[in-house]
PDB file of C-alpha atoms in Angstrom:
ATOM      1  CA  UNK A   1    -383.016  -3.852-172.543  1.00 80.00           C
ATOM      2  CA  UNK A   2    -384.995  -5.185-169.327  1.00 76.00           C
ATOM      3  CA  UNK A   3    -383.235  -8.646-169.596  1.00 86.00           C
ATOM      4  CA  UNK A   4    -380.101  -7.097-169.656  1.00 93.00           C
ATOM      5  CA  UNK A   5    -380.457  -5.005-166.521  1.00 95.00           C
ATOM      6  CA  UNK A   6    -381.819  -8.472-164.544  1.00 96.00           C
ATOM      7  CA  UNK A   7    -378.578  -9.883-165.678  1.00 97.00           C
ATOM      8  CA  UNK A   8    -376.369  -6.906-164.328  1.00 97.00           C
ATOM      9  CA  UNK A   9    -378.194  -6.867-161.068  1.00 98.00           C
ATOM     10  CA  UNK A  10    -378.473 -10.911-160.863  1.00 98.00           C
ATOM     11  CA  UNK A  11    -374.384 -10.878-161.537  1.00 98.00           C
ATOM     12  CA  UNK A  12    -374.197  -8.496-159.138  1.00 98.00           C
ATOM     13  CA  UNK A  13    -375.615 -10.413-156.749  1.00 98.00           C
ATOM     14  CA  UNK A  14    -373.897 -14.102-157.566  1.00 98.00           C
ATOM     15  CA  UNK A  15    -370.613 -12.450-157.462  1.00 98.00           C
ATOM     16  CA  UNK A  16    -371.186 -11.131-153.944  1.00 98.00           C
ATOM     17  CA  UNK A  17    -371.920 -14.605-153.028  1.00 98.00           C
ATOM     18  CA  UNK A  18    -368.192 -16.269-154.478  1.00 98.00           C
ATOM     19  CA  UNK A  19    -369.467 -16.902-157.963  1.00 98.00           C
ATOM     20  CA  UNK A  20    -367.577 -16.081-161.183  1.00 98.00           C
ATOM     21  CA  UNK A  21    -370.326 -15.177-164.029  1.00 98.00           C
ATOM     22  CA  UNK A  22    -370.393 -15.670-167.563  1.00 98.00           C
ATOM     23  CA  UNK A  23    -373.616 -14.191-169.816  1.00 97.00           C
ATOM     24  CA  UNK A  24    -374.851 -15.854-172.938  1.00 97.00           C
ATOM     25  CA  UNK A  25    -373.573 -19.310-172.107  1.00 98.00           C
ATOM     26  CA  UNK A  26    -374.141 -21.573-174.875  1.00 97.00           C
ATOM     27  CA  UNK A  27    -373.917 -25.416-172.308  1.00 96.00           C
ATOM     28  CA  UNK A  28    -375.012 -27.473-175.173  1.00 95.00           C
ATOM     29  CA  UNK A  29    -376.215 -26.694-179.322  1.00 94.00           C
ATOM     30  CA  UNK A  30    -379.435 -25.269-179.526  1.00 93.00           C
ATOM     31  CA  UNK A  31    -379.169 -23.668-175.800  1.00 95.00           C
ATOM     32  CA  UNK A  32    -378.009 -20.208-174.705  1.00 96.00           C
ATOM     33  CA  UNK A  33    -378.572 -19.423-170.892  1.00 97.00           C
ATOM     34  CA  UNK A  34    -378.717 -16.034-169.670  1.00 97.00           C
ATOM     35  CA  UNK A  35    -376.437 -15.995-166.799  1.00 98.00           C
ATOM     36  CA  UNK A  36    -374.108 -19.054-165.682  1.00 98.00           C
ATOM     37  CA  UNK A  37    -372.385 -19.419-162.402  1.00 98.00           C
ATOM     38  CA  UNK A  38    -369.058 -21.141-160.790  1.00 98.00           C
ATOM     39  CA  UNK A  39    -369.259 -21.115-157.028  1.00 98.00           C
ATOM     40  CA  UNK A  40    -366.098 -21.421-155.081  1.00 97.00           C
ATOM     41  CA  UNK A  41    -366.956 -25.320-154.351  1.00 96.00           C
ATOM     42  CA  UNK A  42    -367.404 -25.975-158.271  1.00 96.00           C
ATOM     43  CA  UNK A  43    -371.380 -25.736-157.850  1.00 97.00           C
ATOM     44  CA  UNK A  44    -373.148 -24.767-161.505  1.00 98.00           C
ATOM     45  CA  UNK A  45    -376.546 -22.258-161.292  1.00 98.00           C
ATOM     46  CA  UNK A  46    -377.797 -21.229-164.358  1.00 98.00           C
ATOM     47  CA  UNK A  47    -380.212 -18.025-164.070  1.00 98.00           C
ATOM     48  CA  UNK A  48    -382.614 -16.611-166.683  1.00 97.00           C
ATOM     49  CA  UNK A  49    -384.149 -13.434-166.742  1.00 97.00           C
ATOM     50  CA  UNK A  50    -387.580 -12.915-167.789  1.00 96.00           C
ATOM     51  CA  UNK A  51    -388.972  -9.328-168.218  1.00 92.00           C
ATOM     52  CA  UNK A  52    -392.930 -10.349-168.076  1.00 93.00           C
ATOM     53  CA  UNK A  53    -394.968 -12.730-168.692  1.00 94.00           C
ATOM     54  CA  UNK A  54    -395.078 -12.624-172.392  1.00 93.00           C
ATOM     55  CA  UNK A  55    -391.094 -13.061-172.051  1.00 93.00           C
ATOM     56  CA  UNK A  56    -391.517 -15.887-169.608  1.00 95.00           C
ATOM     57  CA  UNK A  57    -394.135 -17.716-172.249  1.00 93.00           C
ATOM     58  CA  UNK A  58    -391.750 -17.365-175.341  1.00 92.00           C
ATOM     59  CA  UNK A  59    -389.171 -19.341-173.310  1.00 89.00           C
ATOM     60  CA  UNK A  60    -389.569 -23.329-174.835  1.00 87.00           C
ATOM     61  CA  UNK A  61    -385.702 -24.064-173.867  1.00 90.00           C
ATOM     62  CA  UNK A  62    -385.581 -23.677-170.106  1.00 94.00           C
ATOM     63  CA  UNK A  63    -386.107 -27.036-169.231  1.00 95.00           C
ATOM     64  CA  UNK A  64    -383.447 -28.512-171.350  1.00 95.00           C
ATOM     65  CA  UNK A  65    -381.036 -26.085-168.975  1.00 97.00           C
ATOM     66  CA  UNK A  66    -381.504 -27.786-166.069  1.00 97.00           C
ATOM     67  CA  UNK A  67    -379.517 -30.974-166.980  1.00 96.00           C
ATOM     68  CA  UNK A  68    -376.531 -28.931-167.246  1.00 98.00           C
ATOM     69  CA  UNK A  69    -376.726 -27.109-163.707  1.00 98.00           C
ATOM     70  CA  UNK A  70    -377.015 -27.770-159.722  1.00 98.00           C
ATOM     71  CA  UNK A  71    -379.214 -25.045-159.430  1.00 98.00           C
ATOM     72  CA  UNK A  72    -381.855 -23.297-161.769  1.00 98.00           C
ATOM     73  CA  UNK A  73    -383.355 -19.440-161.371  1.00 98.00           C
ATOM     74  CA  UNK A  74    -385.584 -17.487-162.930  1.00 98.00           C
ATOM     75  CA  UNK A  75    -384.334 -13.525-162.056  1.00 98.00           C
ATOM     76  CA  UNK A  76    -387.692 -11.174-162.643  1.00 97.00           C
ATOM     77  CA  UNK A  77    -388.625  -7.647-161.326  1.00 96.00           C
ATOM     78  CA  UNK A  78    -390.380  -6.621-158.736  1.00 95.00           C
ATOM     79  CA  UNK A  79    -393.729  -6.261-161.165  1.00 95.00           C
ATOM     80  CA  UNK A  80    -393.444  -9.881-162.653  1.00 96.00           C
ATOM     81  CA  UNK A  81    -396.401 -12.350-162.214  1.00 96.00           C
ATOM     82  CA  UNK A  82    -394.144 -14.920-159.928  1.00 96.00           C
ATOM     83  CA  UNK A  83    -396.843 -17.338-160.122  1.00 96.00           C
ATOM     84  CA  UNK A  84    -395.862 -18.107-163.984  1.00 95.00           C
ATOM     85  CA  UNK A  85    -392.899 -19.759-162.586  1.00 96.00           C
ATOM     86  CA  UNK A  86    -392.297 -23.222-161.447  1.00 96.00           C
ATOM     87  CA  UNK A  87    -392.427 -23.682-157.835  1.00 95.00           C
ATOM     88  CA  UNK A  88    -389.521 -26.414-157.738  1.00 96.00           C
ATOM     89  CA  UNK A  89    -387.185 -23.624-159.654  1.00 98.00           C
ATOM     90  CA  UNK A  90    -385.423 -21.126-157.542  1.00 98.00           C
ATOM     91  CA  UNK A  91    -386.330 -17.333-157.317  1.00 98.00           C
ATOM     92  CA  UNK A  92    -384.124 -14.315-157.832  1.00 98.00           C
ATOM     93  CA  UNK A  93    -385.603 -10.720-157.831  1.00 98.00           C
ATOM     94  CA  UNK A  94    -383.197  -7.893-159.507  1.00 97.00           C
ATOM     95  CA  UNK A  95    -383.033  -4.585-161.148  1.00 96.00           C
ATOM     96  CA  UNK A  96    -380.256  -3.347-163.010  1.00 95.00           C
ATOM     97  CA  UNK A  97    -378.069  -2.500-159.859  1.00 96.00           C
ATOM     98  CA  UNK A  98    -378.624  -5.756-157.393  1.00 97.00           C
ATOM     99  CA  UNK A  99    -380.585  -8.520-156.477  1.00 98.00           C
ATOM    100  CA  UNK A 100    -382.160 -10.918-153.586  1.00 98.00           C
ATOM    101  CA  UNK A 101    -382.902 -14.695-153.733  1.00 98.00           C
ATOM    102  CA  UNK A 102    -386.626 -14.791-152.838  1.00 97.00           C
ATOM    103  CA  UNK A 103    -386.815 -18.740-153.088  1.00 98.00           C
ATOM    104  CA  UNK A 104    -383.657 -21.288-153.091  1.00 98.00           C
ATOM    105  CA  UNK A 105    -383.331 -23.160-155.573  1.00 98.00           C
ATOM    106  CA  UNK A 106    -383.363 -27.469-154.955  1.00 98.00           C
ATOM    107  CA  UNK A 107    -379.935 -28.846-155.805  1.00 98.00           C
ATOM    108  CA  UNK A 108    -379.993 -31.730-158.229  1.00 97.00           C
ATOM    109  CA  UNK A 109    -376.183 -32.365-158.282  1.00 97.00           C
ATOM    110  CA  UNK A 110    -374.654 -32.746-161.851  1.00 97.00           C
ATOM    111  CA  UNK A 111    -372.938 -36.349-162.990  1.00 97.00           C
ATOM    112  CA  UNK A 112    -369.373 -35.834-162.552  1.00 96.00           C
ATOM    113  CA  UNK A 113    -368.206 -36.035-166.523  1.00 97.00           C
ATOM    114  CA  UNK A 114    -371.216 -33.486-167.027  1.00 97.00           C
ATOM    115  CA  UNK A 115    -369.791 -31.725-164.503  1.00 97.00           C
ATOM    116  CA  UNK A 116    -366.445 -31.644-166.296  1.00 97.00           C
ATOM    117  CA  UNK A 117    -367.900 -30.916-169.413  1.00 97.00           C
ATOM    118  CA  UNK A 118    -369.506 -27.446-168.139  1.00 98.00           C
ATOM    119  CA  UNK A 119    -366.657 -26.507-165.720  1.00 98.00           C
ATOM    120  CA  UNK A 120    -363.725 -26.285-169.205  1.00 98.00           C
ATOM    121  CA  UNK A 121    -366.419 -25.294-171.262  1.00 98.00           C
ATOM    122  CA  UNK A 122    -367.073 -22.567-168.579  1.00 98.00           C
ATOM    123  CA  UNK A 123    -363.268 -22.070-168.544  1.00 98.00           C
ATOM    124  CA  UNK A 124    -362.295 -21.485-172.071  1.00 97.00           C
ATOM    125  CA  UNK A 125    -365.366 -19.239-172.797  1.00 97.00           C
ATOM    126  CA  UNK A 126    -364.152 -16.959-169.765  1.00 97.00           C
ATOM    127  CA  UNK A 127    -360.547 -17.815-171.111  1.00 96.00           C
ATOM    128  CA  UNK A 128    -361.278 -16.268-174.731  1.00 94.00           C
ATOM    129  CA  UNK A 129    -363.209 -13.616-173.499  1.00 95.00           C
ATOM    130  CA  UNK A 130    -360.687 -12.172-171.407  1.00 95.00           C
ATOM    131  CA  UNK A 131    -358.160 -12.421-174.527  1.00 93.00           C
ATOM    132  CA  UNK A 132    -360.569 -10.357-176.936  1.00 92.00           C
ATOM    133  CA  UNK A 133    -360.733  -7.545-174.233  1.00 92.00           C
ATOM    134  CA  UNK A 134    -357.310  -7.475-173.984  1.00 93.00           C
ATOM    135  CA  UNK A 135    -356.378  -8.357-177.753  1.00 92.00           C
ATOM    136  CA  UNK A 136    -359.123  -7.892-179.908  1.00 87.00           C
ATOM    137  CA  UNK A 137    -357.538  -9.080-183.201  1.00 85.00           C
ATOM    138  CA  UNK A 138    -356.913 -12.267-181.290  1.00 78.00           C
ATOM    139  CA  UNK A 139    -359.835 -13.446-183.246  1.00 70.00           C
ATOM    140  CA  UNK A 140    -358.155 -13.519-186.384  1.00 70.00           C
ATOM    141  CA  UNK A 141    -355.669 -15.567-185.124  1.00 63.00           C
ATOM    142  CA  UNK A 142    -357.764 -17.863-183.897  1.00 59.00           C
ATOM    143  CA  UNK A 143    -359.581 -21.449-184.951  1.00 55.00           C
ATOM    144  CA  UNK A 144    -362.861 -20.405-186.307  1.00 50.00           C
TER     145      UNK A 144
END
């Protein structure tokens, strides 16, 4: 799947910058991010990957992701119209094996008990995915 190499290549990248990455983030009910980070100072960036432009005009969430990050990319190709996207929204271009940031991001710095919420939500979702790979009947042992 094209989103899925972005998000390979875009992990790639945030991880060579300090950043522990989680896919399929689910911040609040109703949303499910492609690609959330944790920098090493506690920073939030959310990424999402769009494979074109009829990808990028499906999306009606995105903007209810960026109360629940610092920073907020869209990862593309090197073929994707870049104009689509917002200019005040950061820029990340990737294939399945690596990526650049073409355009930073703005920071707009998260309330501290939102912050709080994200970072142990963060937590136990990297938490309980580490425990299926290394116990996959966990699940059945766990609340559902």
């Amino acid at each position: 799947m094209p989103g899925q190499r972005l998000a390979r290549g875009t992990a790639r990248l945030l991880r060579s910058m300090d950043h522990a990455v989680l896919t399929e983030f689910v911040p609040a009910r109703g949303l499910r991010v492609d690609l959330i980070s944790l920098g090493p100072k506690g920073e939030l960036w959310i990424v999402e990957c769009k494979s074109g432009r009829t990808d990028f005009r499906a999306d009606r969430k995105w903007q209810g992701y960026l109360d629940w990050c610092d920073r907020y990319f869209w990862a593309v190709d090197g073929d994707f119209p870049v104009e689509l996207l917002p200019e005040d929204t950061g820029l990340i271009h990737a294939d399945a094996f690596g990526a650049a940031v073409t355009r930073m991001a703005p920071e707009t710095r998260l309330a501290g008990a939102r912050r709080v919420k994200v970072q142990r939500d963060f937590a136990r979702a990297a938490a309980l995915r580490l425990q299926m790979l290394a116990d996959p009947e966990a699940l059945i042992a766990g609340a559902s």
